[in-house]
CSV table of C-alpha atoms in Angstrom, one decimal:
chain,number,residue,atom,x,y,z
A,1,UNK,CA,-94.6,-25.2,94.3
A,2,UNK,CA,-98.3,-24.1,93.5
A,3,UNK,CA,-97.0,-22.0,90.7
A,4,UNK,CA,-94.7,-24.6,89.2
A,5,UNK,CA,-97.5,-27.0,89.0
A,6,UNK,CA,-99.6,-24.8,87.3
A,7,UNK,CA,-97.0,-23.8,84.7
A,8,UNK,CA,-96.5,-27.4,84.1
A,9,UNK,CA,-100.3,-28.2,83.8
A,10,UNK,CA,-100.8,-25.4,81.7
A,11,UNK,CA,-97.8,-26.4,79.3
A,12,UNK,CA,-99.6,-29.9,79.1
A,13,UNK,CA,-102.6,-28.4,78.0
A,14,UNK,CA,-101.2,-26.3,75.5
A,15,UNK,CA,-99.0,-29.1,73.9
A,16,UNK,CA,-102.3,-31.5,73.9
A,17,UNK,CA,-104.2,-28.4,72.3
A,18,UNK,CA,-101.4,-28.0,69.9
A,19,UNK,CA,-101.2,-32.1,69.4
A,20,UNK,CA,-105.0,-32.0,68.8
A,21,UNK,CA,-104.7,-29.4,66.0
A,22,UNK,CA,-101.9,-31.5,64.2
A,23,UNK,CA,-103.7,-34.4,64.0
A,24,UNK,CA,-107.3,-32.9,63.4
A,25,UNK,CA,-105.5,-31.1,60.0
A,26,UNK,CA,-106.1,-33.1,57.0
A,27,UNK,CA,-103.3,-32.7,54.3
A,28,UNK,CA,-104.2,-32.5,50.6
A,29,UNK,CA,-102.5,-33.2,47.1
A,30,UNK,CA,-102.8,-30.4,44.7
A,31,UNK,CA,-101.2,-31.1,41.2
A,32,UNK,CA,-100.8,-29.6,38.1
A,33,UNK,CA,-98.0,-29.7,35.0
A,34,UNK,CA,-97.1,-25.9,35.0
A,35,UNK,CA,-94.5,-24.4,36.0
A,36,UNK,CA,-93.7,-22.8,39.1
A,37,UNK,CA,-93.7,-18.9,37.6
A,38,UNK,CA,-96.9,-19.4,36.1
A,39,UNK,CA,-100.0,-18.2,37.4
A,40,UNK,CA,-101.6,-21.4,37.2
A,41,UNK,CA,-99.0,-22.5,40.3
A,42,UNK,CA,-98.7,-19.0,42.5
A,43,UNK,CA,-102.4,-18.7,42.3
A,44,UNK,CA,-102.6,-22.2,43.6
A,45,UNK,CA,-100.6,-21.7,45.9
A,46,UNK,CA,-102.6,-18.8,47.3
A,47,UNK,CA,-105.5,-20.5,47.0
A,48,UNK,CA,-104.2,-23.2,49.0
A,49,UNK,CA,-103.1,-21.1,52.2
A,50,UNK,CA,-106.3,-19.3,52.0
A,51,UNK,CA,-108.1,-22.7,52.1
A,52,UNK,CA,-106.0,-23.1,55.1
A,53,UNK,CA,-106.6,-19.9,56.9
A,54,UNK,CA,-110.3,-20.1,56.4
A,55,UNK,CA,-111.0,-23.4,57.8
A,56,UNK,CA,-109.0,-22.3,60.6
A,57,UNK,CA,-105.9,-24.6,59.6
A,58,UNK,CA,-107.6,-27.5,59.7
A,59,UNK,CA,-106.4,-28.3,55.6
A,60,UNK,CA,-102.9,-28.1,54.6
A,61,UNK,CA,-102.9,-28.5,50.6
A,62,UNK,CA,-99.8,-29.0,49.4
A,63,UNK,CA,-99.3,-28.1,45.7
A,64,UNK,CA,-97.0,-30.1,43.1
A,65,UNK,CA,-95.8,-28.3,40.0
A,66,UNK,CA,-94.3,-29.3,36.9
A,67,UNK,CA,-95.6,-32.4,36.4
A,68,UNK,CA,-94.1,-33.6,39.9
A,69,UNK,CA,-96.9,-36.2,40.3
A,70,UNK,CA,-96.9,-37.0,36.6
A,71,UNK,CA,-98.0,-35.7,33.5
A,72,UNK,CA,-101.6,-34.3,32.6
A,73,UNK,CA,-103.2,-37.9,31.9
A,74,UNK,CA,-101.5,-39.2,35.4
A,75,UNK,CA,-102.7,-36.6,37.6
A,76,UNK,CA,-106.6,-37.3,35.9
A,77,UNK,CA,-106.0,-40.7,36.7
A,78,UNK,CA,-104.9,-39.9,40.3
A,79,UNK,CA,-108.0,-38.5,40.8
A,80,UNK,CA,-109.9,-42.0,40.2
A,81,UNK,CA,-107.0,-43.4,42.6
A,82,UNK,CA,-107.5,-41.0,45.0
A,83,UNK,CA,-103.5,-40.3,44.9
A,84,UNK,CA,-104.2,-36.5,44.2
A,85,UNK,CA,-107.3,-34.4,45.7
A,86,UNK,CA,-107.3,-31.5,43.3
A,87,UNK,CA,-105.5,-30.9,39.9
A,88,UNK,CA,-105.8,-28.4,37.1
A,89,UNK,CA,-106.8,-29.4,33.9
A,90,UNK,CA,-107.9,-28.8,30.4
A,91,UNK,CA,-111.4,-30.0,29.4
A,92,UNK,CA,-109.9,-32.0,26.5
A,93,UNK,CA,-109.2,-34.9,29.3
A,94,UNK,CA,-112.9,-34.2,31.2
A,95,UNK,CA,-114.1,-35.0,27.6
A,96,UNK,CA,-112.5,-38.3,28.2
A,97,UNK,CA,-115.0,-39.2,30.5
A,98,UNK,CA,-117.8,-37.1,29.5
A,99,UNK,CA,-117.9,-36.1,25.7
A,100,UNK,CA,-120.0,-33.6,25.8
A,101,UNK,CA,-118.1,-31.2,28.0
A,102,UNK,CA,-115.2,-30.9,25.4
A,103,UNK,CA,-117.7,-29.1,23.4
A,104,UNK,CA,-115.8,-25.3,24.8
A,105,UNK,CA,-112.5,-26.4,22.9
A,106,UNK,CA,-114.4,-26.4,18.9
A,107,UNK,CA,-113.2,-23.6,17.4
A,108,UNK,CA,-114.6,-20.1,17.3
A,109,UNK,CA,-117.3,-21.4,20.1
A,110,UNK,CA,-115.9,-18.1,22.1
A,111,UNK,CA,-115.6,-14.6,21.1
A,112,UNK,CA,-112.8,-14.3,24.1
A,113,UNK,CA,-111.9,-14.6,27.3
A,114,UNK,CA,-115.0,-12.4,28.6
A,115,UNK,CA,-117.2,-14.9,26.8
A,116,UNK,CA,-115.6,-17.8,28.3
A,117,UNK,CA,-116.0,-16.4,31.9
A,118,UNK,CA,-119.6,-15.6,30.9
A,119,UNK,CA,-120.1,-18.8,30.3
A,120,UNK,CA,-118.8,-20.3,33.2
A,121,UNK,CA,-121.4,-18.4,35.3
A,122,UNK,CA,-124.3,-19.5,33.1
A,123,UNK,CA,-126.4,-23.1,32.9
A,124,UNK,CA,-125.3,-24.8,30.1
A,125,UNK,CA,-121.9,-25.1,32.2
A,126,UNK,CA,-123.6,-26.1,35.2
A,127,UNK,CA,-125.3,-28.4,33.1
A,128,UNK,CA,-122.2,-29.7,31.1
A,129,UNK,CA,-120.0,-29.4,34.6
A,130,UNK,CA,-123.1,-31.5,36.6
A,131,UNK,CA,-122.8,-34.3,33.7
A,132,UNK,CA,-119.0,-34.4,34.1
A,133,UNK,CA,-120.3,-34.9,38.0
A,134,UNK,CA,-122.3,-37.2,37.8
A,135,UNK,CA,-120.2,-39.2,35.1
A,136,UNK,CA,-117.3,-39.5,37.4
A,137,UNK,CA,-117.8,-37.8,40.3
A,138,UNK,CA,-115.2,-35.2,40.4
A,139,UNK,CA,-116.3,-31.9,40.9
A,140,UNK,CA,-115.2,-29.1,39.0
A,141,UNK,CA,-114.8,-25.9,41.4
A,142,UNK,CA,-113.3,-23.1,39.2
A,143,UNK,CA,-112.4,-22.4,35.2
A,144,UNK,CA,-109.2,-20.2,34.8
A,145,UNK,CA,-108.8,-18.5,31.3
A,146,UNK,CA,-105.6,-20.3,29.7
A,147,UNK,CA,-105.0,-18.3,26.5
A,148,UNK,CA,-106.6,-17.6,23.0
A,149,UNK,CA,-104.8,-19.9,20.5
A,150,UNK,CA,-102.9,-17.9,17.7
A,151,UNK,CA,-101.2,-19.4,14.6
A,152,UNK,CA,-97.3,-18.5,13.7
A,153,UNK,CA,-95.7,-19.1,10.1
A,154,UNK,CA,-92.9,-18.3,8.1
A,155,UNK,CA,-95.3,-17.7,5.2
A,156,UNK,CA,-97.8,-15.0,5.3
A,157,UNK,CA,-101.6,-15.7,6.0
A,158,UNK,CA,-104.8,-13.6,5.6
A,159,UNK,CA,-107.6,-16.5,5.0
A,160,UNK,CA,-108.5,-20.4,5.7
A,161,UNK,CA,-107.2,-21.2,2.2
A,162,UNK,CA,-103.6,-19.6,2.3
A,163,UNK,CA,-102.9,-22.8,4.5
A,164,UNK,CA,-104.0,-25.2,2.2
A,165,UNK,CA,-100.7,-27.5,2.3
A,166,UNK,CA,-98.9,-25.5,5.3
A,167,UNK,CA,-96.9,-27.9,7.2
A,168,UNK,CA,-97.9,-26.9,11.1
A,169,UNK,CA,-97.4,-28.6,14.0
A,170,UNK,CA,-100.6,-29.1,16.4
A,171,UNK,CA,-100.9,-31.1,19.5
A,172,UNK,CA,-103.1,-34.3,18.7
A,173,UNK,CA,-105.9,-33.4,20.1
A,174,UNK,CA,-108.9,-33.6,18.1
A,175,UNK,CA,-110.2,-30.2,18.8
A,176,UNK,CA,-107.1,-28.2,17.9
A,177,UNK,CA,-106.8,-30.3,14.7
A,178,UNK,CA,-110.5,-29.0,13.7
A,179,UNK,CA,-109.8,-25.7,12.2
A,180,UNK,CA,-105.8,-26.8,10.4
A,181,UNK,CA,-107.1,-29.6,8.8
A,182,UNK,CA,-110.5,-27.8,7.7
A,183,UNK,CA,-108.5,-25.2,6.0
A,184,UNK,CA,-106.2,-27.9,4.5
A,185,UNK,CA,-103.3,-27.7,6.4
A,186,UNK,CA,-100.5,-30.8,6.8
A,187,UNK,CA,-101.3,-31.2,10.6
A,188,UNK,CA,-97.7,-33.1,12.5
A,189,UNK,CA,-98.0,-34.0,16.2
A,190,UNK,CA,-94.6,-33.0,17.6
A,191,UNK,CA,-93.7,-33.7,21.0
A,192,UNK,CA,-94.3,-29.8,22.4
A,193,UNK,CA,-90.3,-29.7,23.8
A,194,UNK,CA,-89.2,-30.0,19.9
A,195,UNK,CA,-91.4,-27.6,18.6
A,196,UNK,CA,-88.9,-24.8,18.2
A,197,UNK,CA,-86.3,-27.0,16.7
A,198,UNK,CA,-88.9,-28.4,14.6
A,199,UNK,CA,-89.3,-24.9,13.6
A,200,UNK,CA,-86.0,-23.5,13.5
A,201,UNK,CA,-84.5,-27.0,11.0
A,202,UNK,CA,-87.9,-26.4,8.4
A,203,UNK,CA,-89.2,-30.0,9.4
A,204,UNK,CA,-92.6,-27.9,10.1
A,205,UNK,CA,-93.3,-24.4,8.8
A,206,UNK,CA,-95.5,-23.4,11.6
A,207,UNK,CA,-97.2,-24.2,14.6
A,208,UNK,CA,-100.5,-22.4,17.2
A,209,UNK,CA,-100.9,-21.8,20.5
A,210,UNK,CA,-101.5,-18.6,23.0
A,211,UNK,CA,-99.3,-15.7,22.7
A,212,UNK,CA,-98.0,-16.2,26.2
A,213,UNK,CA,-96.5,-19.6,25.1
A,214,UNK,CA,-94.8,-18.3,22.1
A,215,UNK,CA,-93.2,-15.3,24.1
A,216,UNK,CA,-92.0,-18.2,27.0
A,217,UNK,CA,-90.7,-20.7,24.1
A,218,UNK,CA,-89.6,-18.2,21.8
A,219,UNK,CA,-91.2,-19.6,19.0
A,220,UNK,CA,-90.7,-15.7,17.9
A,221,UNK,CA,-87.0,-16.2,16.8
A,222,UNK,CA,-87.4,-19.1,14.3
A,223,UNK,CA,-91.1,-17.4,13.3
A,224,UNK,CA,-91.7,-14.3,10.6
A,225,UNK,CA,-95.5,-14.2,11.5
A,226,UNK,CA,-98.1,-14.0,13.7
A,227,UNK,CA,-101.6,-14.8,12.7
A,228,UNK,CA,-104.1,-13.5,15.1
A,229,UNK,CA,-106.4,-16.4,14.1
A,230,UNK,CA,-108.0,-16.5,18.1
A,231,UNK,CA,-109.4,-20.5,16.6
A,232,UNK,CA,-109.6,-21.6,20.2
A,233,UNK,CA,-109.9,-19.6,23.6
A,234,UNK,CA,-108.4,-22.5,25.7
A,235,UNK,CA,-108.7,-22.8,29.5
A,236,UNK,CA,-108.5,-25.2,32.6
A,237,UNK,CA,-110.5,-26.3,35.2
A,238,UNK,CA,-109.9,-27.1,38.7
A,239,UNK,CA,-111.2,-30.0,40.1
A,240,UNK,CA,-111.2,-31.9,43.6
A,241,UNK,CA,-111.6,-35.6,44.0
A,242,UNK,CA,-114.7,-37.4,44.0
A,243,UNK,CA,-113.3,-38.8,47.5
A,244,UNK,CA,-112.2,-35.5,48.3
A,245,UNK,CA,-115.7,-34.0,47.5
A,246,UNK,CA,-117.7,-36.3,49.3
A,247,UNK,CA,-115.7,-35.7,52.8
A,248,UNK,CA,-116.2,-32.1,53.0
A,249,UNK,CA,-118.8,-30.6,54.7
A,250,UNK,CA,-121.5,-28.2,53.4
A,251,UNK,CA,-119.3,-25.1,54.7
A,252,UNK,CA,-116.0,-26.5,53.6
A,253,UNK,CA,-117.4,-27.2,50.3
A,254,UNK,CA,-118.3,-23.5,50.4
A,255,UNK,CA,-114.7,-22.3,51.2
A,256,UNK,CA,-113.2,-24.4,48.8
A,257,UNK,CA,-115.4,-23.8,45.9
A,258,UNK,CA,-114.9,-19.5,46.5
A,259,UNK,CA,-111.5,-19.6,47.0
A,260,UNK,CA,-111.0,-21.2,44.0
A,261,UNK,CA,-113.2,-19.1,42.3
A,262,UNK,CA,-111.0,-16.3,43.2
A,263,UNK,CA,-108.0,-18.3,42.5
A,264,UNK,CA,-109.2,-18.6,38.9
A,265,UNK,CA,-110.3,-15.1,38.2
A,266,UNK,CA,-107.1,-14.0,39.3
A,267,UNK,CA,-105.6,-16.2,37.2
A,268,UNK,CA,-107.4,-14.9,34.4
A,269,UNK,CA,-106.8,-11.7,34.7
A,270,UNK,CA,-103.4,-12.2,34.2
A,271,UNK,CA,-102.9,-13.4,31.4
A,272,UNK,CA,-105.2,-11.7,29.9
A,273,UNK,CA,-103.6,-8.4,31.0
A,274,UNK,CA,-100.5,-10.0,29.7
A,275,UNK,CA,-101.4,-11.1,26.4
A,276,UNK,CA,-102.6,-7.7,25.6
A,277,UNK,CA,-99.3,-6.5,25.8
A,278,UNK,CA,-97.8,-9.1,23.6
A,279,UNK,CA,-98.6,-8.2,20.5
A,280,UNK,CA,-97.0,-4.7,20.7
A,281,UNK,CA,-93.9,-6.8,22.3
A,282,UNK,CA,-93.8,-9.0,19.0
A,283,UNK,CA,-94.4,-6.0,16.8
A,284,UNK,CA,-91.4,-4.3,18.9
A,285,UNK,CA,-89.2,-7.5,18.0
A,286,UNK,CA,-89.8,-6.8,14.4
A,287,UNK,CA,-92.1,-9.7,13.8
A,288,UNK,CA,-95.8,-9.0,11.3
A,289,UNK,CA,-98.6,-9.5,13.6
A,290,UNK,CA,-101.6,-9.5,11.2
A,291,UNK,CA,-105.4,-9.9,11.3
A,292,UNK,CA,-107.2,-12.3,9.4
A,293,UNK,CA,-110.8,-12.6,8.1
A,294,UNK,CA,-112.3,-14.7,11.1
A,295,UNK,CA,-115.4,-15.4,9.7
A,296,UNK,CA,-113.8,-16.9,6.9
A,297,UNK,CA,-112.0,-19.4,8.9
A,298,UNK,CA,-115.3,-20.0,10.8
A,299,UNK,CA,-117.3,-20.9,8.3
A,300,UNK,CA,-115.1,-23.6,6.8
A,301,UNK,CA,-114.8,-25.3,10.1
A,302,UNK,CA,-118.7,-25.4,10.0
A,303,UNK,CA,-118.9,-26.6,6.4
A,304,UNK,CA,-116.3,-28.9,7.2
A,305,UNK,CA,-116.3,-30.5,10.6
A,306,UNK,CA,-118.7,-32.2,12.1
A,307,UNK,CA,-119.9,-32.2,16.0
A,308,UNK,CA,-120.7,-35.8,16.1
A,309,UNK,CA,-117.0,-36.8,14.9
A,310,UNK,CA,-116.4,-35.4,18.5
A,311,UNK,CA,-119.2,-36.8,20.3
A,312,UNK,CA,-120.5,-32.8,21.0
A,313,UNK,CA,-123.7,-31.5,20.8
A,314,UNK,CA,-124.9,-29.0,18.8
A,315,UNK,CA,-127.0,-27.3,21.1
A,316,UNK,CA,-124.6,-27.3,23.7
A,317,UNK,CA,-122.5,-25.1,21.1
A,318,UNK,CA,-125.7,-23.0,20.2
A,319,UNK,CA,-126.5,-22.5,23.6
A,320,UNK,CA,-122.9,-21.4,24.5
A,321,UNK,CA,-122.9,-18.8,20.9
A,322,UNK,CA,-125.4,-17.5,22.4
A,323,UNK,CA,-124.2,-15.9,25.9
A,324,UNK,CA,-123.7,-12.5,26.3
């Protein structure tokens, strides 16, 4: 009778241990638009059970892909709402609240992804990242490399001025316009699911982005070239809640912040590893792959565009040129 009694007292105890657990764990809202076999979503989703291991369970994050809890704009809304705790996003929308941190998307500010990841460890990101902060109070935990941004075309092109009149389509965002329009380009916003269509019927003759994306949409088959122009070395942040922020401890901060750290760098590392292997895939397919004069496209940009039609600064861009 004894022993009954204590078998029953001791499966009390552990079901109110395991009760206590459950309702001690705080469950989290991670979002993002990629897809789900990207690295942008299996790294987040490591990062998430990590997060969980290391606090000892006491955070389920549950991730969201493919624009499940809306598109880019939502889910930097939902941060404001507190409807999502972390996302990842491009700086082009933290530049919506804070200018000055859109500065790392003008083109030819980065060499390449090394540069970028240098300057996420230096202080004029913690400077640009603590305005962001303090602007909206989101915090930015980790940058993850997203891809250098390469031009394709059915015409050939070696310098700024062979696409003086080139129809391309480029996403409106001011940024990405910068360096088509400065070289004289016929910039069309297309919505980015009709770009190889747009492509394939002639209504544009060529369009830019990372060499991962034009291997996943096969902008390749409608496509003769590929320009290595590297005008933008794009990338994303991650970012928790200003809500979110402010309930963690000091040591959960620390977890969070180094996990997705590591998240990122893994992220990195794969697509860089993956876009180096790209170009002898598209030379493979029969496609030119060709150089261009860099500094030529460079220095029209800077002859032609100005920082303050973007509300950058040009320190910020001098200080960021100059990172090793």
């Amino acid at each position: 009778m004894k022993s009954r009694l204590a078998t029953i007292l001791c499966t009390a105890a552990v079901i109110m241990a395991s009760s206590a657990i459950t309702q001690a764990q705080t469950v989290l809202k991670w979002a993002h638009v990629y897809e789900t076999s990207e690295p942008f979503h299996t790294d987040s989703v490591w990062a998430a059970e990590e997060i969980n291991k290391r606090t000892d369970g006491r955070y389920k994050i549950e991730v969201y892909p493919a624009s499940q809890l809306g598109k880019e704009a939502d889910i930097n809304q939902g941060l404001k709402l507190g409807t999502v705790d972390v996302i990842i996003s491009g700086s082009s929308f933290a530049a919506r609240d804070y200018k000055p941190i859109g500065v790392t998307y003008f083109p030819y500010i980065f060499r390449g992804p090394d540069h970028l990841i240098a300057y996420t460890k230096s202080d004029v990101f913690k400077r640009l990242a603590k305005g962001y902060e303090d602007k909206t109070g989101n915090h930015i935990a980790a940058v993850s490399y997203y891809g250098t941004r390469h031009t394709t075309s059915n015409k050939p092109i070696a310098k700024c001025a062979d696409m003086q009149g080139l129809k391309i389509r480029v996403p409106d965002v001011p940024a990405y316009l910068a360096m088509p329009r400065a070289c004289g380009a016929n910039t069309t916003p297309i919505a980015f699911a009709e770009v190889y269509l747009a492509l394939q019927n002639g209504t544009v003759e060529a369009q830019e982005n990372p060499l991962t994306t034009i291997e996943a949409k096969k902008f390749y088959e409608v496509q003769k070239n590929i320009i290595l122009t590297g005008h933008i070395v794009d990338h994303l942040n991650t970012v928790v809640s200003k809500t979110r922020w402010a309930s963690l401890s000091d040591e959960d901060k620390k977890i969070f912040g180094e996990v997705m750290q590591e998240a990122a760098e893994r992220t990195s590392k794969t697509i860089a590893g993956k876009e180096s292997g790209l170009i002898a895939t598209f030379k493979e397919k029969g496609l030119n792959v060709a150089e261009v004069d860099k500094a030529d496209f460079e220095k029209t940009v800077m002859e032609k565009v100005k920082f303050e039609d973007f509300g950058y600064e040009k320190a910020d861009w001098e200080a960021i040129r100059a990172i090793q």
